[in-house]
Short mmCIF file of C-alpha atoms and ligand atoms in Angstrom, two decimals:
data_model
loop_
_atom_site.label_atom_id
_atom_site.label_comp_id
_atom_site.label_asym_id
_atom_site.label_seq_id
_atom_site.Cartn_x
_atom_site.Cartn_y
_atom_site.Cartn_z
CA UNK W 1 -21.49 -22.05 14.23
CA UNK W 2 -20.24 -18.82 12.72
CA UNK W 3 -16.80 -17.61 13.68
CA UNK W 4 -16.68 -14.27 15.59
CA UNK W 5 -16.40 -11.04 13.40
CA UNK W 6 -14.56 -7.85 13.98
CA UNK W 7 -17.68 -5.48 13.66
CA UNK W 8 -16.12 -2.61 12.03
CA UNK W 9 -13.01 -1.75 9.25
CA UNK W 10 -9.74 -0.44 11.01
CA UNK W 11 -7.93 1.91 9.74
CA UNK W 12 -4.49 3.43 11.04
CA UNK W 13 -4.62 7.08 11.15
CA UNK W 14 -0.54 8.09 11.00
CA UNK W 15 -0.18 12.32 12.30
CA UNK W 16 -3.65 11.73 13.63
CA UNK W 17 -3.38 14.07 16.81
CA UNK W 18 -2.24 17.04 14.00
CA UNK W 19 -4.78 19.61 12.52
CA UNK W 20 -6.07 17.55 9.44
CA UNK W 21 -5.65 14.06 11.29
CA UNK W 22 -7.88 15.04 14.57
CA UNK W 23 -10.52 16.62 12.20
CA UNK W 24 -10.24 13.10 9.79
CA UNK W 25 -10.60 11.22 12.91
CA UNK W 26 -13.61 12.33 13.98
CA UNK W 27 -15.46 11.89 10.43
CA UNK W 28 -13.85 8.61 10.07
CA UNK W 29 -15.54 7.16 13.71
CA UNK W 30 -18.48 8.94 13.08
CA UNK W 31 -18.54 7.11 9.63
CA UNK W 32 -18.40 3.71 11.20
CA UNK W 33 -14.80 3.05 10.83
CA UNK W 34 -12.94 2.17 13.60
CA UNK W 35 -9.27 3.80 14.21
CA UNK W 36 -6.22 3.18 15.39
CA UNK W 37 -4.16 6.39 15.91
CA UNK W 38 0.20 6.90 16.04
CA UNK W 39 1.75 10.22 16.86
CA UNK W 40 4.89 11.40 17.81
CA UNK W 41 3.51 14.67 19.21
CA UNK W 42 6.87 16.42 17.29
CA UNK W 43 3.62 18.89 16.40
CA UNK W 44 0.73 18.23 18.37
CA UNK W 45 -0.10 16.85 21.81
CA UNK W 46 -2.75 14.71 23.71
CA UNK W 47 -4.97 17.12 24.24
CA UNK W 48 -6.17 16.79 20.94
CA UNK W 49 -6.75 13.44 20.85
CA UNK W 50 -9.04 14.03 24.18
CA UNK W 51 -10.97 16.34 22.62
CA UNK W 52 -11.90 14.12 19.87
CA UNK W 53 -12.51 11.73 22.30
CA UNK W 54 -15.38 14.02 23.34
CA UNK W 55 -17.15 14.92 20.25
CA UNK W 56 -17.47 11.26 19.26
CA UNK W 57 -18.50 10.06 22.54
CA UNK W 58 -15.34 6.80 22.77
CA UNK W 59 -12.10 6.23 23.73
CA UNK W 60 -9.30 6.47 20.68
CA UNK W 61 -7.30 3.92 20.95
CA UNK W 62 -3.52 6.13 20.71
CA UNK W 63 -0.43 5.38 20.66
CA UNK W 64 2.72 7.69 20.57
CA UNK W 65 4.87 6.34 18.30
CA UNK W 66 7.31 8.15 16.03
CA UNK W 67 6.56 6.42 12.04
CA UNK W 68 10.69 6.18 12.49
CA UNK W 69 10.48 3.72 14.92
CA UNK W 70 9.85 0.48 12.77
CA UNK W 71 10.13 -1.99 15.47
CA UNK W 72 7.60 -0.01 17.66
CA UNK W 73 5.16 0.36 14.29
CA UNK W 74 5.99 -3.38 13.70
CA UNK W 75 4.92 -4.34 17.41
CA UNK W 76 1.70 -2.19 16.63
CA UNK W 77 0.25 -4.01 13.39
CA UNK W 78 1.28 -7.38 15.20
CA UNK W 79 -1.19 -6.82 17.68
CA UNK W 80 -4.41 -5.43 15.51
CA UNK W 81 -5.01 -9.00 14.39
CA UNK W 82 -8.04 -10.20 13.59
CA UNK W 83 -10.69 -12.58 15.16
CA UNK W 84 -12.05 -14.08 12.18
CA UNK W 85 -10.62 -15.69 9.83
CA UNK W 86 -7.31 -16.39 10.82
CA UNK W 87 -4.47 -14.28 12.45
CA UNK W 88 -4.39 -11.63 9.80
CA UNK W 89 -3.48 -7.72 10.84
CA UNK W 90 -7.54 -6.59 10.78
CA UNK W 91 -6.16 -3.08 9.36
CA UNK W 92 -7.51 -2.55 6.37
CA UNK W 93 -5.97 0.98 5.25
CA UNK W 94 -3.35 3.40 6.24
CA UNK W 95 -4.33 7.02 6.42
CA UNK W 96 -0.91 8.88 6.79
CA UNK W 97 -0.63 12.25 7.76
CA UNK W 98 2.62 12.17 9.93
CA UNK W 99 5.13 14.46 7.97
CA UNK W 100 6.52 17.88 9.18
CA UNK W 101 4.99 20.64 7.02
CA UNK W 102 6.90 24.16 7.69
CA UNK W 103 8.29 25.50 4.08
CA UNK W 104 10.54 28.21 5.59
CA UNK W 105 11.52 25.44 8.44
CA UNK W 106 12.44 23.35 5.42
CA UNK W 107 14.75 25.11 3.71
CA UNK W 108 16.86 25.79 6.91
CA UNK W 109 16.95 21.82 8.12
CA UNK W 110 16.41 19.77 4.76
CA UNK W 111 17.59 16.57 6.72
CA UNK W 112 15.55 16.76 9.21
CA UNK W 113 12.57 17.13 6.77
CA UNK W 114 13.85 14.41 4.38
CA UNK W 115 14.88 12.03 7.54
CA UNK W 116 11.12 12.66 9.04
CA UNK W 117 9.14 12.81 6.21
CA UNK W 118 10.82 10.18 3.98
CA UNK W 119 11.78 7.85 6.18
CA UNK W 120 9.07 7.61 7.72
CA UNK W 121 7.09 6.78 4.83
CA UNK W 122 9.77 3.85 3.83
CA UNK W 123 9.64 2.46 7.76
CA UNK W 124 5.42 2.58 7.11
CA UNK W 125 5.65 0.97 4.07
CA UNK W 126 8.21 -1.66 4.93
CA UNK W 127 5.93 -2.69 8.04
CA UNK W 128 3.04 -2.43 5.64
CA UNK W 129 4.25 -4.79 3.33
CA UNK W 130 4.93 -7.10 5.87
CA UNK W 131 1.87 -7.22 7.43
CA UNK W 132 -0.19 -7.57 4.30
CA UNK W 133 -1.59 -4.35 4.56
CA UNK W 134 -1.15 -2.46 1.32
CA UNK W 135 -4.19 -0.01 0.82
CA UNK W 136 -2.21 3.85 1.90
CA UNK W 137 -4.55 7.51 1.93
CA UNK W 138 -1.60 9.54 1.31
CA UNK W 139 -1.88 13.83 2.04
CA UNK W 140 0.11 15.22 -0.65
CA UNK W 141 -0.53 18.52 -1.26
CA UNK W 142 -0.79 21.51 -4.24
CA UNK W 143 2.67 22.56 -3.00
CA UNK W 144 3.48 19.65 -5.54
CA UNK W 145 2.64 21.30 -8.76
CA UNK W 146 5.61 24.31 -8.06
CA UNK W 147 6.47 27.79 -9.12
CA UNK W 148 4.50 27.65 -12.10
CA UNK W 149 1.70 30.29 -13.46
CA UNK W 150 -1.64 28.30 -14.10
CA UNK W 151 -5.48 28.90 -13.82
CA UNK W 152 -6.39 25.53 -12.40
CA UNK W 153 -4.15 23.00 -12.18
CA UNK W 154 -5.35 19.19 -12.92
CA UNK W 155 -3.89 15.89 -11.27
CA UNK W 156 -1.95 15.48 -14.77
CA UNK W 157 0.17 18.31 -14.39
CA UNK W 158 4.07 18.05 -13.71
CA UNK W 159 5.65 17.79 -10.24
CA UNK W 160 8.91 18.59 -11.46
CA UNK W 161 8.78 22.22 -11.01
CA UNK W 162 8.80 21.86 -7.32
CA UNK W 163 11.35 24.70 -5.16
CA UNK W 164 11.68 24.08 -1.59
CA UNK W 165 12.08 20.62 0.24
CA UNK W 166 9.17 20.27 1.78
CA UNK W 167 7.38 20.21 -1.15
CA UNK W 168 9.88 17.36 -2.80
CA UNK W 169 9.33 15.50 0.39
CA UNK W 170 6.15 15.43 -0.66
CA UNK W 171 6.94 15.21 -4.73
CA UNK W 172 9.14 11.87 -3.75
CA UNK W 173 6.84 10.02 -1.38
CA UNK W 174 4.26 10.49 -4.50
CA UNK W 175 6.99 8.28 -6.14
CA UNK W 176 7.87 6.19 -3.83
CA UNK W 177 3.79 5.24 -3.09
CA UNK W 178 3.69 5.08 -7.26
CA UNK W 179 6.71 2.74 -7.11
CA UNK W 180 5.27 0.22 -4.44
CA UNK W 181 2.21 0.04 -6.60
CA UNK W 182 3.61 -0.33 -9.47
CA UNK W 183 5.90 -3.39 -8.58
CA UNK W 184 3.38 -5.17 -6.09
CA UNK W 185 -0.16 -5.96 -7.46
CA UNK W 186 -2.07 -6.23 -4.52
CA UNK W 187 -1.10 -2.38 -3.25
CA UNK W 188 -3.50 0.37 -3.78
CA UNK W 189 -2.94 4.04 -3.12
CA UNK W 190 -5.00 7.56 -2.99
CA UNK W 191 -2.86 10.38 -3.33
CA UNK W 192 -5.21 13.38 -2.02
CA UNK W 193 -3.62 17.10 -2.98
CA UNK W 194 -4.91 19.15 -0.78
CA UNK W 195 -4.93 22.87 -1.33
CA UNK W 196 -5.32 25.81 1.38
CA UNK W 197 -7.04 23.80 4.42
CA UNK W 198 -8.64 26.00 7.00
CA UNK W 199 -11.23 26.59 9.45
CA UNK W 200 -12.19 24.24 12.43
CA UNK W 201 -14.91 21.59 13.41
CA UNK W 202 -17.86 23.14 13.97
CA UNK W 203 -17.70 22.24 18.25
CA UNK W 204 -15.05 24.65 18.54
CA UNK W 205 -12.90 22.60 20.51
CA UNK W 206 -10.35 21.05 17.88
CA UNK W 207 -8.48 23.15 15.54
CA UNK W 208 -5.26 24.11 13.86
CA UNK W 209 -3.02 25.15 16.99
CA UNK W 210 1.03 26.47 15.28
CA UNK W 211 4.02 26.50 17.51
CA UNK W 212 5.06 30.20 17.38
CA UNK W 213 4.66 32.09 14.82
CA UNK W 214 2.21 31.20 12.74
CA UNK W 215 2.94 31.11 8.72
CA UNK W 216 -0.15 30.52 7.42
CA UNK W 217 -2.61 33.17 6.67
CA UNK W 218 -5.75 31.95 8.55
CA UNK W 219 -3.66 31.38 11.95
CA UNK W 220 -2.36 34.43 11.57
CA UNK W 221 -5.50 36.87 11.29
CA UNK W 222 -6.66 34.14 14.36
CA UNK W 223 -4.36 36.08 16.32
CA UNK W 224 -4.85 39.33 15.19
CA UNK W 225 -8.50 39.02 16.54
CA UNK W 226 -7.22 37.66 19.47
CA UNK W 227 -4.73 40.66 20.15
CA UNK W 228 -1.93 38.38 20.33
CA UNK W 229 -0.41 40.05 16.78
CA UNK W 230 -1.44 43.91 16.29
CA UNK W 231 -2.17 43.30 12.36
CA UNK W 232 -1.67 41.09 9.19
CA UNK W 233 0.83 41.75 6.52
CA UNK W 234 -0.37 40.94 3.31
CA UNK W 235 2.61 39.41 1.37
CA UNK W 236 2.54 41.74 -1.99
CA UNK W 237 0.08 43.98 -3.60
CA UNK W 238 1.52 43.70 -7.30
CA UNK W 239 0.33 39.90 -8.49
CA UNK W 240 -1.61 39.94 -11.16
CA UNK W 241 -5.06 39.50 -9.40
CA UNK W 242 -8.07 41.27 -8.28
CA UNK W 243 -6.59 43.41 -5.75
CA UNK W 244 -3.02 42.55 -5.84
CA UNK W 245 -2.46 40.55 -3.30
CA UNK W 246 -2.34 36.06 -3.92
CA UNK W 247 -4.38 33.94 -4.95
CA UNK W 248 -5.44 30.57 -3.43
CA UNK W 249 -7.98 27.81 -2.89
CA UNK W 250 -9.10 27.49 0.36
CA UNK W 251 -11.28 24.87 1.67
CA UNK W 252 -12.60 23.79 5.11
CA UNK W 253 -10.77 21.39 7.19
CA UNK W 254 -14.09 19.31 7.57
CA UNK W 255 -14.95 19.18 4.00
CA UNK W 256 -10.99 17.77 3.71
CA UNK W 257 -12.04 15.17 6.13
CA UNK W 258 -14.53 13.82 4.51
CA UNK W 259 -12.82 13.94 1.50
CA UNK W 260 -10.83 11.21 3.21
CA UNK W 261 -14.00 8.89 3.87
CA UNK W 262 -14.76 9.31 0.77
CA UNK W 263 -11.73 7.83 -0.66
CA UNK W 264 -11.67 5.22 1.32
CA UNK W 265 -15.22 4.19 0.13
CA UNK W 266 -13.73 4.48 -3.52
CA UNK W 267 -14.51 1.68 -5.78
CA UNK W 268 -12.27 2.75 -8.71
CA UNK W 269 -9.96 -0.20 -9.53
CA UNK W 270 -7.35 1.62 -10.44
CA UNK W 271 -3.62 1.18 -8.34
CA UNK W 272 -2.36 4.40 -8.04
CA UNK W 273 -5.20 7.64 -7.67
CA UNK W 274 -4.45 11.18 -7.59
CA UNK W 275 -6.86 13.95 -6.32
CA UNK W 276 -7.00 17.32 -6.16
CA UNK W 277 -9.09 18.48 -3.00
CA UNK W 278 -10.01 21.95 -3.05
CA UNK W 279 -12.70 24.03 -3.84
CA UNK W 280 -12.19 25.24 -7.29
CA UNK W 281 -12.69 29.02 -6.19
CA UNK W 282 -9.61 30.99 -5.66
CA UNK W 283 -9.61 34.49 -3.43
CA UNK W 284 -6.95 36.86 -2.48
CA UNK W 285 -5.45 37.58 0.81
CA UNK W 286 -7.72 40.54 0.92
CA UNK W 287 -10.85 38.99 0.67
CA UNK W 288 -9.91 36.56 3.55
CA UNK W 289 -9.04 39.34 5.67
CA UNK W 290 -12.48 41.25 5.01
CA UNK W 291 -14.15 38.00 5.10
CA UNK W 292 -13.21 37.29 8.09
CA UNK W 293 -13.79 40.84 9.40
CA UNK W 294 -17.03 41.12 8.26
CA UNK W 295 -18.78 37.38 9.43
CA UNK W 296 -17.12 37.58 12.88
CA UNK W 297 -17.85 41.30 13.52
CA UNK W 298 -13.71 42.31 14.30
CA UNK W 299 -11.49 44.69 12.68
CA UNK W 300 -8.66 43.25 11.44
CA UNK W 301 -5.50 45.56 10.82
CA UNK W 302 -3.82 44.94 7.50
CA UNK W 303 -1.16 46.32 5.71
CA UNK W 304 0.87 45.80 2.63
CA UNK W 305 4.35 44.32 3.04
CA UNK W 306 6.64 42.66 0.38
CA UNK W 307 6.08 39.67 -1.66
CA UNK W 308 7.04 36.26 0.37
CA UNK W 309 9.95 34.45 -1.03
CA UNK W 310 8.99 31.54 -3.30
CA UNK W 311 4.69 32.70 -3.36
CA UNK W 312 3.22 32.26 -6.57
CA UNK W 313 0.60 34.76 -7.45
CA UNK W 314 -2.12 32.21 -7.64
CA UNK W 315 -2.76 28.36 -6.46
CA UNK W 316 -6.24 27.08 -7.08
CA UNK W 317 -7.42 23.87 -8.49
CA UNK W 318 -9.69 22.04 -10.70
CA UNK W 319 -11.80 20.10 -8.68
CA UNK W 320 -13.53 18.36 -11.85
CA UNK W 321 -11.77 14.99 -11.11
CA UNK W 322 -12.20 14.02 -7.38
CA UNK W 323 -16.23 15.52 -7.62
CA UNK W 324 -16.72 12.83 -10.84
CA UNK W 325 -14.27 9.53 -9.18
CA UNK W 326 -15.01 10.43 -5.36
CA UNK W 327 -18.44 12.18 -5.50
CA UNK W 328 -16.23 15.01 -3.72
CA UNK W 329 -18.00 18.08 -3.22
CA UNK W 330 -17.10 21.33 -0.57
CA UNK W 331 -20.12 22.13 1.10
CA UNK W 332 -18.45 24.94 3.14
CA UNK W 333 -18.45 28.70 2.03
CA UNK W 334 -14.87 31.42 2.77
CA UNK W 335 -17.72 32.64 5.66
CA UNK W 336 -18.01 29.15 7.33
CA UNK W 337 -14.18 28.92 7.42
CA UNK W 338 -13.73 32.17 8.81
CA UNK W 339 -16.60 31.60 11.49
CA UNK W 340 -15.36 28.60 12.71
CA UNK W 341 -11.66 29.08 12.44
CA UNK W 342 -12.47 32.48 14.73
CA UNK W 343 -14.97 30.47 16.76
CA UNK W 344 -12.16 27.71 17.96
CA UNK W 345 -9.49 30.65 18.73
CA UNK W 346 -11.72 32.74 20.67
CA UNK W 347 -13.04 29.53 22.75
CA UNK W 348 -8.88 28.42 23.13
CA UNK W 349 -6.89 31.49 23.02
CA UNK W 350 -4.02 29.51 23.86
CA UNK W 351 -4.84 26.40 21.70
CA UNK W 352 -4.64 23.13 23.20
CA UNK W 353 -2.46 24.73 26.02
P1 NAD B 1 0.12 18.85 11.57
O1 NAD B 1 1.53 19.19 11.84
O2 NAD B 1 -0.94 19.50 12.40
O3 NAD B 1 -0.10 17.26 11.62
C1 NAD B 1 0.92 16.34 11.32
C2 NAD B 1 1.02 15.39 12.49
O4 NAD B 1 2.02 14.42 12.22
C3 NAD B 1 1.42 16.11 13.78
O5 NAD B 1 0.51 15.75 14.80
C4 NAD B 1 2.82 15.58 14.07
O6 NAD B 1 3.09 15.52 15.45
C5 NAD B 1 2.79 14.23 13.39
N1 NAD B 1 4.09 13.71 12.96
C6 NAD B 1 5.04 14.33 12.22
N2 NAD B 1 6.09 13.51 12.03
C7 NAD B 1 5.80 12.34 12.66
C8 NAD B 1 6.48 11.11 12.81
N3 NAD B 1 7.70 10.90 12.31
N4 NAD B 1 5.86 10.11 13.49
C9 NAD B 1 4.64 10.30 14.01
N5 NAD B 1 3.95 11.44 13.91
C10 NAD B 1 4.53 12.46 13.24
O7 NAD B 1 -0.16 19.15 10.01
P2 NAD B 1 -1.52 19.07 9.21
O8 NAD B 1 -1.81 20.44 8.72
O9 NAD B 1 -2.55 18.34 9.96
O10 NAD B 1 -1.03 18.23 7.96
C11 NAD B 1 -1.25 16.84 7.86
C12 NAD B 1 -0.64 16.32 6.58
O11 NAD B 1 -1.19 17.03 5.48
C13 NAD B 1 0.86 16.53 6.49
O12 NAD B 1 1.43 15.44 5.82
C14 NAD B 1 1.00 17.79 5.64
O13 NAD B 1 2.22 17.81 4.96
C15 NAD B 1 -0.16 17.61 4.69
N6 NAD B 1 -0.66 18.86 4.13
C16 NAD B 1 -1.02 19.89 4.95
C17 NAD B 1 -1.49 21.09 4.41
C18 NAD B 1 -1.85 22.26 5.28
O14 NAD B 1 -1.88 23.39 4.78
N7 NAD B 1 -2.14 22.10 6.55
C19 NAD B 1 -1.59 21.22 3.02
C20 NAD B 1 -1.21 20.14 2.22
C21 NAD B 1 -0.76 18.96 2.78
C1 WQD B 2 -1.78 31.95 1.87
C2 WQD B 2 -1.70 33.33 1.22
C3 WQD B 2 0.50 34.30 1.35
C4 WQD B 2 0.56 34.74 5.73
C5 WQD B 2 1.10 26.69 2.39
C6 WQD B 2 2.20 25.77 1.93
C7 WQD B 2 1.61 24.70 1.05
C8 WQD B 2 0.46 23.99 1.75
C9 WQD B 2 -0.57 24.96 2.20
C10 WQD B 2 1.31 22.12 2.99
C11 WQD B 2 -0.42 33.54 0.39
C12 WQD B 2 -0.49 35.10 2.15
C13 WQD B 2 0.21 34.45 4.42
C14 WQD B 2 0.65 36.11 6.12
C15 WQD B 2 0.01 36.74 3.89
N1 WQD B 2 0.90 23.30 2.93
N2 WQD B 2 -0.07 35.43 3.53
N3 WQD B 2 0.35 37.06 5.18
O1 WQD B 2 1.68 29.54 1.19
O2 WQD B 2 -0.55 29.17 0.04
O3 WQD B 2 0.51 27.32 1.26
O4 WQD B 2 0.06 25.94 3.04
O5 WQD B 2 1.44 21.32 2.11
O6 WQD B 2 2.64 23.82 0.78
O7 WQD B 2 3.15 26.52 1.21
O8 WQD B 2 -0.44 29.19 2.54
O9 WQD B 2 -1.50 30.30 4.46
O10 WQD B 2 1.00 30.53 4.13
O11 WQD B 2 -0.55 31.69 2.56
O12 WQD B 2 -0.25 37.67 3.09
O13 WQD B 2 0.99 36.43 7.25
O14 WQD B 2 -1.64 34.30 2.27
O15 WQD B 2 1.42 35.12 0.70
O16 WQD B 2 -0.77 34.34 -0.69
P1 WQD B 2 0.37 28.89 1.17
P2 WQD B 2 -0.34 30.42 3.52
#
């Protein structure tokens, strides 16, 4: 007689009901993989997790739970135990997206940001260790490699140049993932960099939904075509680029999703992997702007205004490394992004809400 088996791999999504984490979600289950979700909602709400509820066609099995809260995470890998062999915790892999991610926000409440975002990590790990479950995704991101003038920076270039604290929230839990898999040898870690995520799943009902005002550049001209903001300002018209204004590498928030399946399919034996995932291609705030004009058939007001404290002229990677390991390739073009970032804020003007 054979002993039951638990049909698919579980993996704990961490941030899951957040912008990268719903889209993740939704390539992960339709990848096979079965999920279990944790959220403290500090920047996202149920909604989301509803609507991927709908485009995969099953229930998510959520929990609110702040990555803080180690007895609650604790109480949560006790119960995903397997049926066969013996009471093991059945996840395999931790995908963790739960960090707050505002720059400016950072630099006016660095506790808050290193209290979230690093203890959170060390609560995660700590009830990782103890569970036996030491495979970790982690989303770092490009805001790693600093203030520095490059083409295209590679995964071997410094962190140390860093200069606000989100970004050595980020810099440190690189370490501290390093660290773990360093001194344990059964721990294995992806560290994914992503670069200038955009866009939204192709549905139009999930997408990337700020508080407020929005800082990024693709929320932004989202509400300019909207009419909630009467026009963009385009941080700087002296960098060194095409037009003047910055430089960066934007890639689509599915693409980034399914760089995420990929890694988890990875069968590189090394401990500790870094990625870049972007596309490679760098364009200015300008060209988004007309892009985005153009495909969706909206003017889109736009004027010069100063340079943004701590911008570098231009952030694009080489995406030679993570297309060789991972077999990581964008398939989406600037127009895609732009369609289907304008597609999900015309369909929710109001977001989730
Ligand atoms: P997001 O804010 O939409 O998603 C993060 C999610 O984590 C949110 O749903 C939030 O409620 C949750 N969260 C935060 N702290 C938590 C905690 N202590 N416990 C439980 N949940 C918590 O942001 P996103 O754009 O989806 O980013 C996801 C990850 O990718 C973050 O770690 C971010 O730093 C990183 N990243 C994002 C970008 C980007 O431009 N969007 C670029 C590089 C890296
Ligand atoms: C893109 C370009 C702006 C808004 C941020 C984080 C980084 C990472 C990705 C998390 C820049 C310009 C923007 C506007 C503008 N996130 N811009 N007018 O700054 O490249 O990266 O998100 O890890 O850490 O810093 O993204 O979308 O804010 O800006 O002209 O209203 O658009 O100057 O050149 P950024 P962004």
């Amino acid at each position: 007689s054979s002993a039951p088996v638990d049909p698919r791999p579980l993996i704990m999504v961490t941030g899951g009901a957040g912008f990268i984490g719903s889209h993740t979600l939704v390539e992960l289950i339709q990848s096979g993989y079965d999920v279990v979700v944790v959220d403290s909602f500090v920047n996202s709400c149920m909604e989301a997790i509803r609507r991927v509820e709908k485009i995969v066609g099953r229930a998510v099995d959520f929990h609110q739970v702040d990555i803080c809260d180690r007895e609650a995470l604790d109480a949560l890998f006790q119960k995903s135990v397997s049926t066969v062999p013996a009471p093991l915790c059945r996840i395999t892999t931790v995908i963790h997206f739960a960090a707050l991610k505002a720059v400016g926000e950072s630099v006016k409440q660095p506790l808050r940001y290193y209290e979230n975002n690093i203890s959170g990590t060390l609560a995660l790990m700590g009830v990782m260790e103890k569970h036996g479950v030491r495979q970790v995704v982690f989303s770092s991101s490009a805001t790693v490699y600093g203030n520095v003038n490059c083409p295209a920076f590679t995964e071997t270039d410094s962190t140390g140049n860093v200069v606000n604290p989100y970004g050595r929230t980020k810099m440190f839990m690189e370490h501290i993932i390093r660290d773990m898999c360093v001194a344990h040898p059964g721990w294995r870690a992806i560290l994914l960099r992503y670069f200038n995520p955009v866009g939204a799943h192709s549905s139009g009902t999930i997408g990337e939904d700020p508080l407020g005002y929005p800082n990024n550049l693709m929320p932004f001209i989202c509400q300019v075509a909207v009419g909630k903001r009467a026009k963009v300002n385009v941080f700087g018209n002296d960098y060194p680029t095409l037009d003047g204004s910055g430089v960066r590498d934007y890639i689509h928030v599915t693409d980034l999703a399914q760089g995420h399946v990929l890694a988890l399919e990875s069968t590189v034996d090394d401990r500790c992997l870094v990625y870049n995932l972007g596309s490679g291609v760098g364009r200015t705030v300008v060209e988004v702007i007309e892009c985005f004009a153009k495909v969706n058939n909206h003017a889109i007001p736009w004027v010069f205004a100063p340079r943004r404290p701590g911008d570098v002229a231009r952030l694009v990677c080489n995406p030679a490394k993570a297309e060789r390991e991972l077999g990581f390739k964008t398939t989406y073009s600037l127009e895609d992004m732009c369609r289907d970032a304008w597609r999900w804020q015309s369909m929710n003007p109001n977001g989730f809400r």
